[in-house]
Amino acid sequence: MPLIIVWLSEGKKMNMSDSCGSLFIGGGPAGIAPLVWAARTGRLKLLAQTGLVVVEAGNCLGAGSIGDHAIGSDTLADTFLECVENSQDERLSALRTHPSAEAVRRYSKGAAPLPVVAAFLETLGRTVQDIIEAAGGQVLLGHRASGLRRQRTGRWLATLQTVTGESLTVTASKAVLATGATQRLDDLASIPVAGSPLMPEFAGKLLLSGEVLGHGGLDAIRRYLRGTAAPKIAIVGGSHSAVASANRILHGMPELSLAAGAVTILHRRPLRIFYPTPEAALAEGYTDFGPQDVCAVTGRLYRLAGFRLDARDLVMRALGVGGRPAEPRLALHRIGTGDADEQGRSLLRSADVIVAALGYRPTAVPIEHADGTPWRLAAGSGTAPLVNSACEVLDDAQHAIPGLYGIGLAAGFVPQGAAGGEPSFVGQTNGLWLWQNPIGAMIVEALLQGESGRVAA
């Protein structure tokens, strides 16, 4: 394979294939998911033959920041291990008995602690790296993309930075953004809650849900509540992060004297409960659904929108579903749909701590046109998704950017068709199984698609 020389800032050089077809920016759980699918199905060697480069800022593929969270998964532990079953690549299959896989398997049929999941994903990532490199692809660890420019030839030019300050450029026909997502306090200044934004009015008592769910998150709450006799905590949001935050506060801080209704979740949309079938829901007296809430592919009720595992149990207790005992310390408040919600604002004003669980935004990689002008993305403002139904990144006019794809938390992809999901679903999907299966398959096939419209041979 012909080579070109790429010069780094300190005069060092690195050999890069001049036939790089696919560039993955980000090698966390979402970034390697399409590559896991490709390895399982025998497509990774073909992808590598077209030229494959994976860029990851950390020192290992696979785990990303999952291990930073001190909570259990919202996915069955068994689901994480499906990627090493029925694989055409023996190196993936061999992971079934790896100690990190056995550690996850101990939580079968339940939630696995995310640090345990992270250890398995690191093992998976190292194996995927071995498979990529054995097939002729390249993995650049300790490299972060600082910019991406579409050249006049239609290829993408990525500028990378190392942890030591060196820089290099990589070109590719197509690129995949898997750079994760973030929460920012500044974003709360533009999101109305019960009539007005949380910032700057409540800046002095605001925490992001990501902080609460991380290691040391409960200590942060304790600092806010130091010396408070009867603390009140408001959690804003109706996502898994919001309910997981409530669960952690209720069960991880036994020293607090939490009175009835001391913790309130303020949510806009109804809190939905996952069931394997509508019949199972009816058997427990849960009737808040219709035909549009059932996945046509799996028959599951609220497959995407429904709470699962520990969060599901807490929501069921709060809603009085299934005969579960009530949780008197937890109250729910449905935020009004009008411009003002005086009860909601009162709950916020009286709270000693406010936890904001209002979603994530994609981590930005500056993207430019060939002339160097910024390429504005739909996800750059408001709550518009990063990608369309084909995982193509969208510009601010909702047009797909040629040869640029996105995957991961906050990408805004909504499954449909063969990928399943209930027609009523709105919001963000964040599922490793989806990334490693229908979404990953869609991206790999798009990367292999030749200019003639046929899959490259």
Short mmCIF file of C-alpha atoms in Angstrom, two decimals:
data_model
loop_
_atom_site.label_atom_id
_atom_site.label_comp_id
_atom_site.label_asym_id
_atom_site.label_seq_id
_atom_site.Cartn_x
_atom_site.Cartn_y
_atom_site.Cartn_z
CA MET A 1 0.00 0.00 0.00
CA PRO A 2 1.51 3.39 -0.94
CA LEU A 3 2.50 5.69 1.89
CA ILE A 4 2.72 9.41 2.45
CA ILE A 5 4.71 11.19 5.10
CA VAL A 6 2.91 13.38 7.65
CA TRP A 7 5.15 15.81 9.52
CA LEU A 8 4.56 16.63 13.17
CA SER A 9 5.32 19.95 14.85
CA GLU A 10 8.69 18.91 16.28
CA GLY A 11 10.05 17.51 13.06
CA LYS A 12 8.99 13.94 13.79
CA LYS A 13 7.23 12.03 11.08
CA MET A 14 4.61 9.36 10.87
CA ASN A 15 3.65 7.07 8.03
CA MET A 16 -0.04 7.26 7.08
CA SER A 17 -1.76 5.43 4.25
CA ASP A 18 -2.77 7.73 1.43
CA SER A 19 -5.88 5.60 0.83
CA CYS A 20 -7.57 6.36 4.15
CA GLY A 21 -11.23 5.81 3.49
CA SER A 22 -12.73 6.12 6.99
CA LEU A 23 -11.72 8.24 9.95
CA PHE A 24 -13.31 7.68 13.37
CA ILE A 25 -12.89 10.65 15.71
CA GLY A 26 -13.51 9.25 19.18
CA GLY A 27 -12.99 5.68 20.36
CA GLY A 28 -15.34 5.44 23.33
CA PRO A 29 -18.32 3.07 23.61
CA ALA A 30 -20.14 4.73 20.69
CA GLY A 31 -17.05 5.23 18.55
CA ILE A 32 -16.00 1.57 18.54
CA ALA A 33 -19.57 0.25 18.31
CA PRO A 34 -19.72 0.23 14.48
CA LEU A 35 -16.30 -1.41 14.47
CA VAL A 36 -17.53 -4.08 16.89
CA TRP A 37 -20.41 -4.77 14.52
CA ALA A 38 -17.99 -4.91 11.60
CA ALA A 39 -15.72 -7.37 13.42
CA ARG A 40 -18.63 -9.60 14.44
CA THR A 41 -19.95 -9.76 10.88
CA GLY A 42 -16.67 -10.07 9.02
CA ARG A 43 -16.81 -6.53 7.58
CA LEU A 44 -13.93 -4.98 9.50
CA LYS A 45 -11.22 -6.37 7.25
CA LEU A 46 -12.99 -4.86 4.25
CA LEU A 47 -13.29 -1.54 6.07
CA ALA A 48 -9.60 -1.61 6.94
CA GLN A 49 -8.68 -2.39 3.32
CA THR A 50 -10.29 0.87 2.24
CA GLY A 51 -8.10 2.66 4.82
CA LEU A 52 -9.22 2.97 8.46
CA VAL A 53 -7.92 5.33 11.14
CA VAL A 54 -9.36 5.59 14.67
CA VAL A 55 -8.44 8.61 16.80
CA GLU A 56 -8.93 8.53 20.57
CA ALA A 57 -7.87 11.16 23.11
CA GLY A 58 -7.48 8.62 25.92
CA ASN A 59 -4.99 5.82 26.35
CA CYS A 60 -7.42 3.02 25.50
CA LEU A 61 -10.36 2.38 23.22
CA GLY A 62 -13.73 1.29 24.50
CA ALA A 63 -14.74 2.76 27.84
CA GLY A 64 -14.75 6.51 27.38
CA SER A 65 -16.02 8.18 30.54
CA ILE A 66 -18.44 5.44 31.63
CA GLY A 67 -16.27 4.52 34.60
CA ASP A 68 -16.57 8.07 35.94
CA HIS A 69 -20.16 7.32 37.01
CA ALA A 70 -20.81 5.76 40.41
CA ILE A 71 -24.18 4.22 39.53
CA GLY A 72 -25.57 1.09 37.96
CA SER A 73 -26.38 0.70 34.27
CA ASP A 74 -29.82 1.37 32.86
CA THR A 75 -29.27 -1.64 30.61
CA LEU A 76 -29.31 -5.29 31.66
CA ALA A 77 -25.79 -6.52 32.38
CA ASP A 78 -26.28 -9.35 29.88
CA THR A 79 -26.74 -6.84 27.06
CA PHE A 80 -23.14 -5.64 27.36
CA LEU A 81 -21.92 -9.18 26.65
CA GLU A 82 -23.98 -9.78 23.51
CA CYS A 83 -21.22 -8.24 21.39
CA VAL A 84 -18.95 -11.24 22.04
CA GLU A 85 -21.60 -13.82 21.17
CA ASN A 86 -22.02 -15.30 17.68
CA SER A 87 -19.02 -13.44 16.35
CA GLN A 88 -17.17 -14.31 13.17
CA ASP A 89 -13.99 -13.09 14.83
CA GLU A 90 -12.56 -15.57 17.34
CA ARG A 91 -10.78 -12.81 19.25
CA LEU A 92 -14.13 -11.31 20.21
CA SER A 93 -15.61 -14.71 21.03
CA ALA A 94 -12.68 -15.44 23.35
CA LEU A 95 -13.75 -12.53 25.56
CA ARG A 96 -16.77 -14.49 26.78
CA THR A 97 -14.61 -16.06 29.49
CA HIS A 98 -12.40 -13.06 30.19
CA PRO A 99 -12.42 -12.01 33.89
CA SER A 100 -13.87 -8.61 33.02
CA ALA A 101 -16.77 -10.32 31.21
CA GLU A 102 -17.31 -12.67 34.14
CA ALA A 103 -17.45 -9.64 36.44
CA VAL A 104 -20.29 -8.17 34.36
CA ARG A 105 -22.04 -11.56 34.15
CA ARG A 106 -22.29 -11.68 37.95
CA TYR A 107 -24.99 -9.01 37.62
CA SER A 108 -26.99 -11.03 35.07
CA LYS A 109 -30.63 -9.94 34.72
CA GLY A 110 -29.89 -6.75 36.64
CA ALA A 111 -27.92 -3.51 36.57
CA ALA A 112 -24.13 -3.70 36.54
CA PRO A 113 -22.06 -0.98 38.26
CA LEU A 114 -20.73 1.27 35.53
CA PRO A 115 -17.08 0.98 36.68
CA VAL A 116 -17.44 -2.80 36.19
CA VAL A 117 -18.90 -2.19 32.73
CA ALA A 118 -16.04 0.20 31.96
CA ALA A 119 -13.45 -2.48 32.79
CA PHE A 120 -15.09 -4.86 30.30
CA LEU A 121 -15.34 -2.15 27.63
CA GLU A 122 -11.61 -1.44 28.03
CA THR A 123 -10.94 -5.13 27.41
CA LEU A 124 -13.25 -5.00 24.40
CA GLY A 125 -11.47 -1.87 23.17
CA ARG A 126 -8.03 -3.44 23.36
CA THR A 127 -9.30 -6.43 21.40
CA VAL A 128 -10.92 -4.23 18.76
CA GLN A 129 -7.64 -2.32 18.42
CA ASP A 130 -5.79 -5.61 17.86
CA ILE A 131 -8.32 -6.59 15.18
CA ILE A 132 -8.07 -3.20 13.47
CA GLU A 133 -4.29 -3.20 13.39
CA ALA A 134 -4.09 -6.83 12.27
CA ALA A 135 -6.39 -5.93 9.35
CA GLY A 136 -4.16 -3.01 8.31
CA GLY A 137 -5.98 -0.14 10.02
CA GLN A 138 -4.41 2.32 12.45
CA VAL A 139 -5.34 3.45 15.97
CA LEU A 140 -3.98 6.76 17.28
CA LEU A 141 -4.30 6.88 21.06
CA GLY A 142 -3.57 10.09 22.95
CA HIS A 143 -4.72 12.18 19.98
CA ARG A 144 -7.51 14.72 20.01
CA ALA A 145 -9.09 16.28 16.91
CA SER A 146 -8.89 20.06 17.02
CA GLY A 147 -10.55 20.66 13.66
CA LEU A 148 -12.09 19.08 10.59
CA ARG A 149 -12.10 20.73 7.16
CA ARG A 150 -13.76 19.54 3.97
CA GLN A 151 -11.33 19.97 1.09
CA ARG A 152 -12.30 20.97 -2.43
CA THR A 153 -11.69 17.36 -3.48
CA GLY A 154 -14.49 16.30 -1.14
CA ARG A 155 -12.11 14.59 1.31
CA TRP A 156 -11.92 15.49 4.98
CA LEU A 157 -8.78 16.92 6.53
CA ALA A 158 -8.53 16.41 10.30
CA THR A 159 -6.01 18.28 12.44
CA LEU A 160 -4.94 16.26 15.48
CA GLN A 161 -3.13 17.25 18.65
CA THR A 162 -1.23 14.94 20.99
CA VAL A 163 -1.00 15.31 24.77
CA THR A 164 2.58 16.54 24.31
CA GLY A 165 1.55 19.32 21.93
CA GLU A 166 2.55 17.69 18.66
CA SER A 167 0.23 18.04 15.69
CA LEU A 168 -0.48 16.11 12.52
CA THR A 169 -3.10 15.93 9.82
CA VAL A 170 -5.04 12.97 8.48
CA THR A 171 -7.21 12.93 5.37
CA ALA A 172 -10.13 10.61 4.74
CA SER A 173 -12.96 10.16 2.30
CA LYS A 174 -15.49 9.90 5.12
CA ALA A 175 -15.45 10.69 8.83
CA VAL A 176 -17.44 9.62 11.88
CA LEU A 177 -17.85 11.95 14.85
CA ALA A 178 -18.06 10.05 18.14
CA THR A 179 -16.72 12.73 20.45
CA GLY A 180 -19.23 12.31 23.26
CA ALA A 181 -21.42 14.87 24.94
CA THR A 182 -21.30 17.36 27.74
CA GLN A 183 -23.43 19.29 30.19
CA ARG A 184 -22.71 22.98 30.75
CA LEU A 185 -24.11 25.35 33.31
CA ASP A 186 -24.06 28.13 30.72
CA ASP A 187 -26.64 26.25 28.64
CA LEU A 188 -29.12 26.55 31.50
CA ALA A 189 -29.36 30.28 30.83
CA SER A 190 -31.39 29.61 27.69
CA ILE A 191 -33.65 26.74 28.77
CA PRO A 192 -36.88 27.90 30.47
CA VAL A 193 -38.02 25.88 33.48
CA ALA A 194 -41.46 26.70 34.85
CA GLY A 195 -41.37 30.01 33.02
CA SER A 196 -37.74 31.17 33.38
CA PRO A 197 -34.22 29.73 33.01
CA LEU A 198 -32.42 28.31 36.04
CA MET A 199 -29.46 30.59 35.35
CA PRO A 200 -28.51 33.06 36.62
CA GLU A 201 -31.21 33.17 39.34
CA PHE A 202 -30.24 29.87 40.98
CA ALA A 203 -26.54 29.82 40.10
CA GLY A 204 -25.53 29.60 43.75
CA LYS A 205 -27.24 26.25 44.34
CA LEU A 206 -27.07 24.48 40.98
CA LEU A 207 -25.42 21.15 40.25
CA LEU A 208 -25.43 19.23 37.00
CA SER A 209 -26.71 15.67 37.11
CA GLY A 210 -23.41 14.43 35.69
CA GLU A 211 -21.69 15.77 38.79
CA VAL A 212 -24.18 14.11 41.11
CA LEU A 213 -23.85 10.74 39.38
CA GLY A 214 -20.05 10.84 39.39
CA HIS A 215 -17.67 9.72 42.09
CA GLY A 216 -17.77 12.40 44.75
CA GLY A 217 -21.18 13.64 43.63
CA LEU A 218 -22.81 13.03 46.98
CA ASP A 219 -20.03 14.93 48.72
CA ALA A 220 -20.84 17.91 46.51
CA ILE A 221 -24.45 17.79 47.71
CA ARG A 222 -23.32 17.45 51.31
CA ARG A 223 -21.32 20.67 50.96
CA TYR A 224 -24.45 22.51 49.82
CA LEU A 225 -26.52 21.06 52.67
CA ARG A 226 -24.00 21.48 55.46
CA GLY A 227 -25.88 22.76 58.53
CA THR A 228 -29.34 22.43 56.92
CA ALA A 229 -31.77 20.75 59.32
CA ALA A 230 -34.55 19.85 56.90
CA PRO A 231 -33.03 19.90 53.40
CA LYS A 232 -35.06 20.23 50.23
CA ILE A 233 -33.72 19.10 46.88
CA ALA A 234 -35.21 19.82 43.46
CA ILE A 235 -34.25 17.73 40.43
CA VAL A 236 -35.19 19.21 37.06
CA GLY A 237 -35.70 16.80 34.19
CA GLY A 238 -37.55 13.64 33.24
CA SER A 239 -34.62 11.60 31.94
CA HIS A 240 -32.85 8.57 33.36
CA SER A 241 -30.21 10.96 34.73
CA ALA A 242 -32.87 12.79 36.74
CA VAL A 243 -34.34 9.64 38.27
CA ALA A 244 -30.88 8.13 38.84
CA SER A 245 -29.90 11.32 40.69
CA ALA A 246 -32.97 10.99 42.90
CA ASN A 247 -32.20 7.34 43.56
CA ARG A 248 -28.63 8.13 44.53
CA ILE A 249 -29.66 10.91 46.90
CA LEU A 250 -32.44 8.88 48.53
CA HIS A 251 -30.36 5.75 49.07
CA GLY A 252 -26.78 7.01 49.24
CA MET A 253 -27.10 9.62 51.98
CA PRO A 254 -28.65 7.89 55.02
CA GLU A 255 -27.37 10.63 57.32
CA LEU A 256 -29.81 13.14 55.84
CA SER A 257 -33.11 13.67 57.58
CA LEU A 258 -35.26 13.77 54.49
CA ALA A 259 -38.88 14.54 55.27
CA ALA A 260 -41.85 13.61 53.12
CA GLY A 261 -41.53 15.30 49.75
CA ALA A 262 -37.98 16.52 50.50
CA VAL A 263 -36.84 15.47 47.03
CA THR A 264 -38.93 16.66 44.08
CA ILE A 265 -38.50 15.75 40.44
CA LEU A 266 -39.83 18.50 38.19
CA HIS A 267 -40.50 17.05 34.73
CA ARG A 268 -42.18 18.24 31.54
CA ARG A 269 -43.22 14.99 29.88
CA PRO A 270 -44.97 12.09 31.61
CA LEU A 271 -42.66 9.54 33.22
CA ARG A 272 -43.03 6.32 31.24
CA ILE A 273 -42.47 2.75 32.40
CA PHE A 274 -40.92 0.01 30.26
CA TYR A 275 -42.72 -3.33 30.00
CA PRO A 276 -41.86 -6.38 27.88
CA THR A 277 -45.44 -6.42 26.57
CA PRO A 278 -48.61 -4.33 26.92
CA GLU A 279 -50.22 -7.33 28.59
CA ALA A 280 -47.59 -7.31 31.32
CA ALA A 281 -48.35 -3.62 31.94
CA LEU A 282 -52.10 -4.20 32.16
CA ALA A 283 -51.54 -7.05 34.61
CA GLU A 284 -49.95 -4.54 36.99
CA GLY A 285 -52.63 -1.94 36.45
CA TYR A 286 -50.53 0.31 34.21
CA THR A 287 -52.76 1.74 31.51
CA ASP A 288 -51.03 5.00 30.49
CA PHE A 289 -50.27 3.97 26.92
CA GLY A 290 -51.73 3.40 23.47
CA PRO A 291 -50.81 1.53 20.28
CA GLN A 292 -48.32 4.25 19.29
CA ASP A 293 -46.29 3.46 22.41
CA VAL A 294 -45.53 -0.14 21.41
CA CYS A 295 -42.45 -1.06 19.36
CA ALA A 296 -43.59 -2.71 16.14
CA VAL A 297 -40.39 -4.78 15.93
CA THR A 298 -40.15 -6.17 19.48
CA GLY A 299 -43.65 -5.63 20.87
CA ARG A 300 -42.17 -3.91 23.92
CA LEU A 301 -43.99 -1.07 25.61
CA TYR A 302 -42.07 2.20 25.82
CA ARG A 303 -38.97 0.43 24.53
CA LEU A 304 -37.11 3.74 24.19
CA ALA A 305 -38.90 6.16 26.51
CA GLY A 306 -39.54 3.78 29.40
CA PHE A 307 -37.51 3.66 32.59
CA ARG A 308 -35.73 0.39 33.37
CA LEU A 309 -34.14 -1.40 36.32
CA ASP A 310 -33.49 0.78 39.41
CA ALA A 311 -34.94 3.93 37.86
CA ARG A 312 -38.03 1.98 36.80
CA ASP A 313 -38.62 0.75 40.32
CA LEU A 314 -38.43 4.27 41.76
CA VAL A 315 -40.80 5.69 39.13
CA MET A 316 -43.27 2.86 39.76
CA ARG A 317 -43.18 3.60 43.48
CA ALA A 318 -43.71 7.29 42.84
CA LEU A 319 -46.64 6.62 40.51
CA GLY A 320 -48.16 3.91 42.69
CA VAL A 321 -47.91 1.23 39.99
CA GLY A 322 -47.65 -2.53 40.50
CA GLY A 323 -48.32 -2.58 44.23
CA ARG A 324 -44.88 -1.34 45.12
CA PRO A 325 -44.50 0.53 48.42
CA ALA A 326 -44.55 4.30 48.14
CA GLU A 327 -41.42 6.43 48.55
CA PRO A 328 -42.78 9.26 50.72
CA ARG A 329 -39.56 11.27 50.53
CA LEU A 330 -40.01 11.66 46.76
CA ALA A 331 -42.54 13.96 45.10
CA LEU A 332 -43.28 14.54 41.42
CA HIS A 333 -44.24 17.85 39.85
CA ARG A 334 -45.32 18.09 36.23
CA ILE A 335 -44.11 21.42 34.92
CA GLY A 336 -46.89 23.42 33.33
CA THR A 337 -46.99 23.83 29.58
CA GLY A 338 -47.72 27.57 29.75
CA ASP A 339 -45.30 30.44 30.11
CA ALA A 340 -45.40 30.36 33.90
CA ASP A 341 -45.67 27.71 36.61
CA GLU A 342 -45.83 29.40 39.98
CA GLN A 343 -45.81 26.15 41.94
CA GLY A 344 -42.76 24.99 40.04
CA ARG A 345 -40.91 28.25 40.63
CA SER A 346 -41.83 28.06 44.30
CA LEU A 347 -40.33 24.58 44.55
CA LEU A 348 -37.15 25.84 42.92
CA ARG A 349 -36.90 28.88 45.16
CA SER A 350 -37.38 26.83 48.33
CA ALA A 351 -34.88 24.14 47.36
CA ASP A 352 -31.47 24.10 49.04
CA VAL A 353 -29.95 22.32 46.03
CA ILE A 354 -31.15 22.12 42.43
CA VAL A 355 -29.91 19.29 40.24
CA ALA A 356 -30.24 20.05 36.53
CA ALA A 357 -30.80 16.97 34.38
CA LEU A 358 -31.80 18.72 31.17
CA GLY A 359 -29.85 16.62 28.75
CA TYR A 360 -26.50 16.71 27.01
CA ARG A 361 -25.16 18.53 23.99
CA PRO A 362 -22.63 17.04 21.55
CA THR A 363 -19.01 17.85 22.27
CA ALA A 364 -17.95 20.18 19.51
CA VAL A 365 -15.24 19.60 16.93
CA PRO A 366 -14.85 22.73 14.79
CA ILE A 367 -15.86 21.93 11.21
CA GLU A 368 -14.92 24.16 8.28
CA HIS A 369 -15.67 24.57 4.61
CA ALA A 370 -12.79 24.33 2.14
CA ASP A 371 -12.19 28.09 2.39
CA GLY A 372 -11.84 27.91 6.17
CA THR A 373 -15.20 29.44 7.08
CA PRO A 374 -17.05 27.70 9.92
CA TRP A 375 -19.59 25.08 8.95
CA ARG A 376 -22.53 25.75 11.24
CA LEU A 377 -24.31 22.64 12.50
CA ALA A 378 -27.94 22.13 13.40
CA ALA A 379 -26.81 20.99 16.84
CA GLY A 380 -24.95 24.24 17.41
CA SER A 381 -27.99 25.94 18.87
CA GLY A 382 -31.15 24.95 20.66
CA THR A 383 -32.02 21.28 20.92
CA ALA A 384 -31.78 20.27 17.25
CA PRO A 385 -30.22 16.83 16.63
CA LEU A 386 -26.70 16.40 15.35
CA VAL A 387 -27.73 13.74 12.83
CA ASN A 388 -30.63 12.64 10.66
CA SER A 389 -32.21 9.19 10.34
CA ALA A 390 -29.19 8.00 8.32
CA CYS A 391 -26.71 9.20 10.99
CA GLU A 392 -25.52 11.94 8.63
CA VAL A 393 -24.44 15.15 10.38
CA LEU A 394 -26.77 18.06 9.63
CA ASP A 395 -25.89 21.68 8.94
CA ASP A 396 -27.95 24.55 10.30
CA ALA A 397 -30.25 24.36 7.26
CA GLN A 398 -30.99 20.69 8.10
CA HIS A 399 -29.02 19.48 5.06
CA ALA A 400 -26.81 16.40 5.37
CA ILE A 401 -23.09 17.15 5.16
CA PRO A 402 -21.58 14.75 2.59
CA GLY A 403 -19.40 12.02 4.03
CA LEU A 404 -19.79 13.05 7.68
CA TYR A 405 -21.57 10.86 10.20
CA GLY A 406 -22.29 11.03 13.92
CA ILE A 407 -23.02 8.56 16.70
CA GLY A 408 -23.34 8.59 20.46
CA LEU A 409 -24.93 10.30 23.41
CA ALA A 410 -26.72 13.50 22.32
CA ALA A 411 -26.41 12.73 18.59
CA GLY A 412 -30.20 12.87 18.48
CA PHE A 413 -30.70 9.73 16.38
CA VAL A 414 -34.19 8.26 16.67
CA PRO A 415 -34.53 4.61 15.62
CA GLN A 416 -37.15 3.72 13.06
CA GLY A 417 -37.99 0.97 10.63
CA ALA A 418 -35.99 -2.21 11.22
CA ALA A 419 -34.26 -0.62 14.24
CA GLY A 420 -37.61 -0.50 16.03
CA GLY A 421 -38.79 1.82 18.77
CA GLU A 422 -42.23 3.19 19.61
CA PRO A 423 -43.65 5.73 17.11
CA SER A 424 -44.48 8.13 19.95
CA PHE A 425 -40.87 8.46 21.08
CA VAL A 426 -39.27 11.90 21.21
CA GLY A 427 -35.94 12.75 22.74
CA GLN A 428 -32.44 11.28 22.71
CA THR A 429 -31.54 7.61 22.40
CA ASN A 430 -28.54 6.34 24.29
CA GLY A 431 -28.16 2.61 23.93
CA LEU A 432 -25.00 0.58 23.49
CA TRP A 433 -26.98 -2.27 21.92
CA LEU A 434 -28.38 0.09 19.29
CA TRP A 435 -24.91 1.47 18.57
CA GLN A 436 -23.41 -2.02 18.21
CA ASN A 437 -26.22 -3.32 16.04
CA PRO A 438 -28.59 -1.36 13.72
CA ILE A 439 -26.90 2.03 14.09
CA GLY A 440 -23.41 0.59 13.79
CA ALA A 441 -24.46 -1.47 10.78
CA MET A 442 -25.91 1.61 9.09
CA ILE A 443 -22.71 3.59 9.54
CA VAL A 444 -20.39 0.80 8.38
CA GLU A 445 -22.43 0.19 5.24
CA ALA A 446 -22.42 3.93 4.52
CA LEU A 447 -18.64 4.03 4.89
CA LEU A 448 -18.24 1.12 2.50
CA GLN A 449 -20.60 2.60 -0.05
CA GLY A 450 -18.66 3.52 -3.18
CA GLU A 451 -19.19 6.65 -5.23
CA SER A 452 -21.06 4.56 -7.80
CA GLY A 453 -23.67 3.72 -5.17
CA ARG A 454 -22.50 0.12 -4.85
CA VAL A 455 -20.84 -1.31 -1.79
CA ALA A 456 -17.09 -1.42 -2.30
CA ALA A 457 -15.83 -4.91 -3.13
#
